[in-house]
PDB file of C-alpha atoms and ligand atoms in Angstrom:
ATOM      1  CA  MET A   1      60.628 -23.124  21.673  1.00 91.00           C
ATOM      2  CA  LYS A   2      62.272 -25.265  19.066  1.00 94.00           C
ATOM      3  CA  LEU A   3      65.621 -25.636  17.309  1.00 96.00           C
ATOM      4  CA  VAL A   4      65.514 -25.337  13.527  1.00 97.00           C
ATOM      5  CA  LYS A   5      68.182 -25.463  10.862  1.00 97.00           C
ATOM      6  CA  PRO A   6      68.818 -22.317   8.851  1.00 98.00           C
ATOM      7  CA  SER A   7      67.005 -22.409   5.477  1.00 98.00           C
ATOM      8  CA  LEU A   8      65.468 -20.013   2.966  1.00 98.00           C
ATOM      9  CA  GLU A   9      62.283 -20.068   5.040  1.00 97.00           C
ATOM     10  CA  TRP A  10      64.051 -18.097   7.831  1.00 98.00           C
ATOM     11  CA  LYS A  11      65.568 -15.395   5.611  1.00 98.00           C
ATOM     12  CA  GLU A  12      63.336 -12.533   6.829  1.00 97.00           C
ATOM     13  CA  GLN A  13      63.601 -13.514  10.487  1.00 98.00           C
ATOM     14  CA  HIS A  14      67.355 -13.895  10.226  1.00 98.00           C
ATOM     15  CA  GLU A  15      67.698 -10.430   8.661  1.00 97.00           C
ATOM     16  CA  ASN A  16      65.470  -8.978  11.370  1.00 97.00           C
ATOM     17  CA  TYR A  17      67.652 -10.614  14.076  1.00 98.00           C
ATOM     18  CA  MET A  18      70.808  -9.183  12.457  1.00 97.00           C
ATOM     19  CA  GLU A  19      69.245  -5.724  12.422  1.00 97.00           C
ATOM     20  CA  GLU A  20      68.479  -5.927  16.122  1.00 97.00           C
ATOM     21  CA  TRP A  21      71.965  -7.342  16.897  1.00 97.00           C
ATOM     22  CA  GLY A  22      73.481  -4.166  15.461  1.00 96.00           C
ATOM     23  CA  LEU A  23      77.164  -3.496  15.049  1.00 94.00           C
ATOM     24  CA  ASP A  24      78.566  -5.779  17.782  1.00 95.00           C
ATOM     25  CA  ARG A  25      80.529  -8.786  16.554  1.00 95.00           C
ATOM     26  CA  MET A  26      78.022 -11.490  15.650  1.00 96.00           C
ATOM     27  CA  VAL A  27      78.100 -14.617  17.825  1.00 97.00           C
ATOM     28  CA  PRO A  28      78.176 -17.264  16.474  1.00 97.00           C
ATOM     29  CA  SER A  29      80.132 -15.747  13.594  1.00 96.00           C
ATOM     30  CA  SER A  30      78.903 -18.516  11.227  1.00 97.00           C
ATOM     31  CA  MET A  31      75.449 -16.859  11.310  1.00 97.00           C
ATOM     32  CA  ASP A  32      76.740 -13.428  10.311  1.00 97.00           C
ATOM     33  CA  LEU A  33      75.019 -12.284   7.114  1.00 97.00           C
ATOM     34  CA  SER A  34      77.245  -9.275   6.521  1.00 94.00           C
ATOM     35  CA  GLY A  35      79.629 -10.053   3.683  1.00 91.00           C
ATOM     36  CA  PHE A  36      77.057 -12.029   1.663  1.00 97.00           C
ATOM     37  CA  HIS A  37      75.194 -10.575  -1.282  1.00 96.00           C
ATOM     38  CA  THR A  38      72.241 -12.944  -1.025  1.00 97.00           C
ATOM     39  CA  TYR A  39      70.726 -15.307   1.571  1.00 97.00           C
ATOM     40  CA  GLU A  40      71.280 -18.201  -0.837  1.00 97.00           C
ATOM     41  CA  GLU A  41      75.015 -17.380  -0.846  1.00 98.00           C
ATOM     42  CA  PHE A  42      75.044 -17.432   2.957  1.00 98.00           C
ATOM     43  CA  LEU A  43      73.313 -20.832   2.998  1.00 98.00           C
ATOM     44  CA  VAL A  44      75.899 -22.306   0.594  1.00 98.00           C
ATOM     45  CA  ALA A  45      78.754 -20.984   2.783  1.00 97.00           C
ATOM     46  CA  LEU A  46      77.078 -22.381   5.899  1.00 98.00           C
ATOM     47  CA  GLU A  47      76.758 -25.784   4.217  1.00 98.00           C
ATOM     48  CA  ASP A  48      80.476 -25.677   3.417  1.00 97.00           C
ATOM     49  CA  ARG A  49      81.154 -25.174   7.097  1.00 97.00           C
ATOM     50  CA  ALA A  50      78.671 -27.874   8.131  1.00 98.00           C
ATOM     51  CA  THR A  51      80.343 -30.460   5.894  1.00 98.00           C
ATOM     52  CA  GLY A  52      83.824 -29.539   7.104  1.00 97.00           C
ATOM     53  CA  LYS A  53      85.125 -28.022   3.874  1.00 97.00           C
ATOM     54  CA  GLU A  54      88.629 -26.586   4.469  1.00 95.00           C
ATOM     55  CA  PRO A  55      89.405 -24.682   6.675  1.00 95.00           C
ATOM     56  CA  TRP A  56      86.356 -25.639   8.745  1.00 97.00           C
ATOM     57  CA  VAL A  57      85.769 -28.677  10.953  1.00 98.00           C
ATOM     58  CA  PRO A  58      82.323 -30.309  10.525  1.00 98.00           C
ATOM     59  CA  SER A  59      79.642 -28.395  12.423  1.00 98.00           C
ATOM     60  CA  SER A  60      75.871 -28.088  13.112  1.00 98.00           C
ATOM     61  CA  HIS A  61      73.943 -24.804  13.162  1.00 98.00           C
ATOM     62  CA  TYR A  62      70.561 -24.030  14.699  1.00 98.00           C
ATOM     63  CA  PHE A  63      68.186 -21.162  15.355  1.00 98.00           C
ATOM     64  CA  LEU A  64      66.223 -21.126  18.606  1.00 98.00           C
ATOM     65  CA  VAL A  65      62.710 -20.126  17.555  1.00 97.00           C
ATOM     66  CA  ASN A  66      59.781 -19.028  19.764  1.00 96.00           C
ATOM     67  CA  ASN A  67      56.098 -19.875  19.329  1.00 94.00           C
ATOM     68  CA  VAL A  68      55.509 -16.855  17.065  1.00 96.00           C
ATOM     69  CA  ASN A  69      58.336 -18.018  14.781  1.00 95.00           C
ATOM     70  CA  GLN A  70      60.769 -15.317  15.848  1.00 97.00           C
ATOM     71  CA  ILE A  71      64.433 -16.263  16.146  1.00 98.00           C
ATOM     72  CA  VAL A  72      65.553 -15.638  19.728  1.00 98.00           C
ATOM     73  CA  GLY A  73      68.983 -17.246  19.580  1.00 98.00           C
ATOM     74  CA  MET A  74      71.564 -19.011  17.459  1.00 98.00           C
ATOM     75  CA  ILE A  75      73.991 -21.802  18.122  1.00 98.00           C
ATOM     76  CA  ASP A  76      76.926 -23.403  16.362  1.00 97.00           C
ATOM     77  CA  ILE A  77      78.310 -26.807  17.396  1.00 98.00           C
ATOM     78  CA  ARG A  78      81.775 -27.745  16.137  1.00 98.00           C
ATOM     79  CA  HIS A  79      82.035 -31.553  16.018  1.00 98.00           C
ATOM     80  CA  GLU A  80      85.787 -31.665  16.675  1.00 97.00           C
ATOM     81  CA  LEU A  81      88.551 -29.383  17.902  1.00 98.00           C
ATOM     82  CA  ASN A  82      91.480 -27.963  15.939  1.00 97.00           C
ATOM     83  CA  GLU A  83      94.230 -25.851  17.474  1.00 96.00           C
ATOM     84  CA  TYR A  84      92.168 -22.630  17.310  1.00 96.00           C
ATOM     85  CA  LEU A  85      89.054 -24.263  18.782  1.00 98.00           C
ATOM     86  CA  ARG A  86      91.050 -26.055  21.515  1.00 98.00           C
ATOM     87  CA  THR A  87      92.424 -22.760  22.795  1.00 97.00           C
ATOM     88  CA  ILE A  88      89.995 -20.029  21.791  1.00 97.00           C
ATOM     89  CA  GLY A  89      86.759 -21.125  20.116  1.00 97.00           C
ATOM     90  CA  GLY A  90      85.638 -24.335  21.879  1.00 98.00           C
ATOM     91  CA  HIS A  91      82.956 -26.763  20.606  1.00 98.00           C
ATOM     92  CA  ILE A  92      80.012 -24.392  20.948  1.00 98.00           C
ATOM     93  CA  GLY A  93      79.236 -20.748  20.132  1.00 98.00           C
ATOM     94  CA  TYR A  94      75.880 -19.103  20.979  1.00 98.00           C
ATOM     95  CA  GLY A  95      74.139 -15.783  21.073  1.00 98.00           C
ATOM     96  CA  ILE A  96      70.733 -14.475  22.156  1.00 98.00           C
ATOM     97  CA  ARG A  97      68.699 -11.640  20.582  1.00 98.00           C
ATOM     98  CA  PRO A  98      69.426  -8.464  22.631  1.00 98.00           C
ATOM     99  CA  SER A  99      65.750  -7.919  23.613  1.00 98.00           C
ATOM    100  CA  ASP A 100      65.462 -11.540  24.820  1.00 98.00           C
ATOM    101  CA  ARG A 101      68.506 -11.666  27.108  1.00 98.00           C
ATOM    102  CA  HIS A 102      68.271 -12.344  30.868  1.00 97.00           C
ATOM    103  CA  LYS A 103      65.301 -14.680  30.402  1.00 97.00           C
ATOM    104  CA  GLY A 104      67.248 -17.947  30.753  1.00 97.00           C
ATOM    105  CA  TYR A 105      67.289 -18.637  26.992  1.00 97.00           C
ATOM    106  CA  ALA A 106      71.063 -19.104  26.672  1.00 98.00           C
ATOM    107  CA  SER A 107      71.183 -21.526  29.606  1.00 97.00           C
ATOM    108  CA  ASN A 108      68.419 -23.587  27.987  1.00 96.00           C
ATOM    109  CA  LEU A 109      69.945 -23.310  24.522  1.00 97.00           C
ATOM    110  CA  LEU A 110      73.248 -24.649  25.794  1.00 97.00           C
ATOM    111  CA  LYS A 111      71.391 -27.511  27.517  1.00 97.00           C
ATOM    112  CA  GLU A 112      69.737 -28.387  24.173  1.00 96.00           C
ATOM    113  CA  ALA A 113      73.115 -28.156  22.423  1.00 96.00           C
ATOM    114  CA  LEU A 114      74.625 -30.590  24.910  1.00 97.00           C
ATOM    115  CA  THR A 115      71.913 -33.106  23.931  1.00 96.00           C
ATOM    116  CA  LYS A 116      72.987 -32.650  20.319  1.00 96.00           C
ATOM    117  CA  CYS A 117      76.640 -33.133  21.389  1.00 97.00           C
ATOM    118  CA  LYS A 118      75.665 -36.407  23.028  1.00 97.00           C
ATOM    119  CA  GLU A 119      74.004 -37.555  19.804  1.00 96.00           C
ATOM    120  CA  LEU A 120      77.241 -36.617  18.021  1.00 96.00           C
ATOM    121  CA  GLN A 121      79.158 -38.719  20.589  1.00 96.00           C
ATOM    122  CA  ILE A 122      81.190 -35.779  21.833  1.00 97.00           C
ATOM    123  CA  SER A 123      81.800 -36.855  25.409  1.00 95.00           C
ATOM    124  CA  GLN A 124      83.937 -33.886  26.580  1.00 97.00           C
ATOM    125  CA  VAL A 125      82.582 -30.543  25.424  1.00 98.00           C
ATOM    126  CA  LEU A 126      84.818 -27.460  25.570  1.00 98.00           C
ATOM    127  CA  ILE A 127      83.170 -24.056  25.902  1.00 98.00           C
ATOM    128  CA  THR A 128      85.126 -20.823  26.131  1.00 98.00           C
ATOM    129  CA  CYS A 129      84.306 -17.212  26.835  1.00 97.00           C
ATOM    130  CA  ASP A 130      86.055 -13.896  27.264  1.00 97.00           C
ATOM    131  CA  GLU A 131      87.239 -13.341  30.791  1.00 97.00           C
ATOM    132  CA  ASP A 132      84.855 -10.378  31.220  1.00 97.00           C
ATOM    133  CA  ASN A 133      81.770 -12.134  29.802  1.00 97.00           C
ATOM    134  CA  ILE A 134      79.909 -12.665  33.065  1.00 97.00           C
ATOM    135  CA  GLY A 135      76.651 -13.729  31.359  1.00 97.00           C
ATOM    136  CA  SER A 136      78.304 -16.436  29.279  1.00 98.00           C
ATOM    137  CA  THR A 137      80.352 -17.660  32.258  1.00 98.00           C
ATOM    138  CA  LYS A 138      77.101 -18.134  34.212  1.00 98.00           C
ATOM    139  CA  VAL A 139      75.489 -19.935  31.276  1.00 98.00           C
ATOM    140  CA  ILE A 140      78.400 -22.396  31.172  1.00 98.00           C
ATOM    141  CA  LEU A 141      78.439 -22.881  34.968  1.00 97.00           C
ATOM    142  CA  ASN A 142      74.643 -23.378  34.917  1.00 96.00           C
ATOM    143  CA  ASN A 143      75.327 -26.354  32.627  1.00 97.00           C
ATOM    144  CA  GLY A 144      78.029 -27.927  34.803  1.00 97.00           C
ATOM    145  CA  GLY A 145      81.185 -26.403  33.246  1.00 98.00           C
ATOM    146  CA  ILE A 146      84.431 -27.233  35.032  1.00 98.00           C
ATOM    147  CA  GLU A 147      87.115 -24.611  34.539  1.00 98.00           C
ATOM    148  CA  ASP A 148      90.441 -25.487  32.870  1.00 98.00           C
ATOM    149  CA  ASP A 149      93.477 -23.226  32.280  1.00 97.00           C
ATOM    150  CA  VAL A 150      92.856 -19.854  30.712  1.00 97.00           C
ATOM    151  CA  PHE A 151      94.374 -19.118  27.306  1.00 98.00           C
ATOM    152  CA  ILE A 152      95.788 -15.720  26.406  1.00 97.00           C
ATOM    153  CA  THR A 153      95.472 -14.783  22.759  1.00 96.00           C
ATOM    154  CA  GLU A 154      98.181 -13.016  20.746  1.00 95.00           C
ATOM    155  CA  GLU A 155      96.200  -9.817  21.267  1.00 95.00           C
ATOM    156  CA  GLY A 156      96.420 -10.350  25.022  1.00 96.00           C
ATOM    157  CA  GLN A 157      92.755 -11.313  25.464  1.00 95.00           C
ATOM    158  CA  MET A 158      92.091 -13.809  28.219  1.00 97.00           C
ATOM    159  CA  LYS A 159      89.856 -16.723  27.309  1.00 98.00           C
ATOM    160  CA  ARG A 160      88.282 -18.775  30.083  1.00 98.00           C
ATOM    161  CA  ARG A 161      87.919 -22.446  29.149  1.00 98.00           C
ATOM    162  CA  PHE A 162      85.401 -24.889  30.630  1.00 98.00           C
ATOM    163  CA  TRP A 163      84.742 -28.605  30.034  1.00 98.00           C
ATOM    164  CA  ILE A 164      81.412 -30.345  30.356  1.00 98.00           C
ATOM    165  CA  THR A 165      81.498 -34.128  30.566  1.00 97.00           C
ATOM    166  CA  LEU A 166      78.539 -35.919  29.043  1.00 96.00           C
ATOM    167  CA  GLN A 167      77.646 -39.334  30.462  1.00 81.00           C
TER     168      GLN A 167
HETATM  169  C1  COA B 201      75.990 -14.171  26.973  1.00 60.83           C
HETATM  170  C2  COA B 201      74.542 -14.383  26.491  1.00 60.83           C
HETATM  171  C3  COA B 201      74.521 -15.557  25.539  1.00 60.83           C
HETATM  172  C4  COA B 201      73.671 -14.683  27.734  1.00 60.83           C
HETATM  173  O1  COA B 201      72.358 -14.951  27.269  1.00 60.83           O
HETATM  174  P1  COA B 201      71.111 -14.880  28.228  1.00 60.83           P
HETATM  175  O2  COA B 201      69.954 -15.550  27.527  1.00 60.83           O
HETATM  176  O3  COA B 201      70.909 -13.481  28.703  1.00 60.83           O
HETATM  177  O4  COA B 201      71.587 -15.792  29.436  1.00 60.83           O
HETATM  178  P2  COA B 201      70.670 -16.383  30.591  1.00 60.83           P
HETATM  179  O5  COA B 201      69.393 -15.602  30.631  1.00 60.83           O
HETATM  180  O6  COA B 201      70.572 -17.849  30.440  1.00 60.83           O
HETATM  181  O7  COA B 201      71.496 -15.984  31.890  1.00 60.83           O
HETATM  182  C5  COA B 201      72.331 -16.888  32.584  1.00 60.83           C
HETATM  183  C6  COA B 201      72.832 -16.163  33.842  1.00 60.83           C
HETATM  184  O8  COA B 201      73.717 -15.111  33.469  1.00 60.83           O
HETATM  185  C7  COA B 201      73.263 -13.865  34.010  1.00 60.83           C
HETATM  186  N1  COA B 201      73.597 -12.879  33.006  1.00 60.83           N
HETATM  187  C8  COA B 201      73.241 -12.865  31.697  1.00 60.83           C
HETATM  188  N2  COA B 201      73.796 -11.789  31.084  1.00 60.83           N
HETATM  189  C9  COA B 201      74.524 -11.153  32.012  1.00 60.83           C
HETATM  190  C10 COA B 201      75.338  -9.979  32.021  1.00 60.83           C
HETATM  191  N3  COA B 201      75.501  -9.253  30.895  1.00 60.83           N
HETATM  192  N4  COA B 201      75.952  -9.621  33.167  1.00 60.83           N
HETATM  193  C11 COA B 201      75.800 -10.346  34.293  1.00 60.83           C
HETATM  194  N5  COA B 201      75.046 -11.470  34.362  1.00 60.83           N
HETATM  195  C12 COA B 201      74.413 -11.844  33.255  1.00 60.83           C
HETATM  196  C13 COA B 201      71.783 -14.066  34.191  1.00 60.83           C
HETATM  197  O9  COA B 201      71.278 -13.178  35.159  1.00 60.83           O
HETATM  198  C14 COA B 201      71.729 -15.496  34.646  1.00 60.83           C
HETATM  199  O10 COA B 201      72.128 -15.565  36.003  1.00 60.83           O
HETATM  200  P3  COA B 201      71.617 -16.753  36.958  1.00 60.83           P
HETATM  201  O11 COA B 201      72.011 -18.064  36.323  1.00 60.83           O
HETATM  202  O12 COA B 201      72.304 -16.461  38.236  1.00 60.83           O
HETATM  203  O13 COA B 201      70.111 -16.581  36.990  1.00 60.83           O
HETATM  204  C15 COA B 201      73.998 -13.115  25.792  1.00 60.83           C
HETATM  205  O14 COA B 201      74.213 -12.008  26.594  1.00 60.83           O
HETATM  206  C16 COA B 201      74.622 -12.846  24.428  1.00 60.83           C
HETATM  207  O15 COA B 201      74.130 -13.315  23.398  1.00 60.83           O
HETATM  208  N6  COA B 201      75.734 -12.082  24.411  1.00 60.83           N
HETATM  209  C17 COA B 201      76.481 -11.755  23.179  1.00 60.83           C
HETATM  210  C18 COA B 201      77.122 -12.997  22.565  1.00 60.83           C
HETATM  211  C19 COA B 201      77.958 -13.763  23.541  1.00 60.83           C
HETATM  212  O16 COA B 201      78.656 -13.208  24.401  1.00 60.83           O
HETATM  213  N7  COA B 201      77.895 -15.088  23.400  1.00 60.83           N
HETATM  214  C20 COA B 201      78.680 -16.010  24.223  1.00 60.83           C
HETATM  215  C21 COA B 201      80.004 -16.141  23.631  1.00 60.83           C
HETATM  216  S1  COA B 201      81.035 -17.217  24.612  1.00 60.83           S
END
């Protein structure tokens, strides 16, 4: 398993992953290809996010790739928090390919992301999830998440919020 940055090389694998993901809302949303005419266009938009072009805060994006070069997961690390991220989005968003869930990949992916956070000198990492997302809650707890107050969105959705302190 390795983390790689999205690039033209991963176009086919990324499209294949999207196909398997189906109609559910893509997580992380930064990796959603729908709405782009070409892969090149997606990469330019992702670079805008990475460099913190308005309205984005600077961020890092990775694919988790297995030993046959298939993308099994995706992760997005926001380097700082704005109002939306402090209440709803958190520092990190992740998703795992549907056929590769329940194999421990998300727990490991978050662990790898926390190493990246340390390199970025983010000492307190906020991770959020929907109140009914049992899988994601376990992933966060597996990585030492300490629960903070919940946040209720304007739509009435309850977001659980967890902090992980990095030494
Ligand atoms: C949530 C998600 C990332 C979990 O990925 P995963 O690779 O299956 O997670 P893991 O295999 O590391 O599982 C961690 C724990 O959660 C449990 N788990 C995973 N999915 C679960 C589910 N749907 N219901 C209940 N428990 C679940 C696992 O059994 C495991 O339990 P354990 O620690 O007691 O062994 C994945 O289901 C996903 O991509 N969902 C859609 C996107 C999403 O919700 N992202 C998170 C946004 S905050």
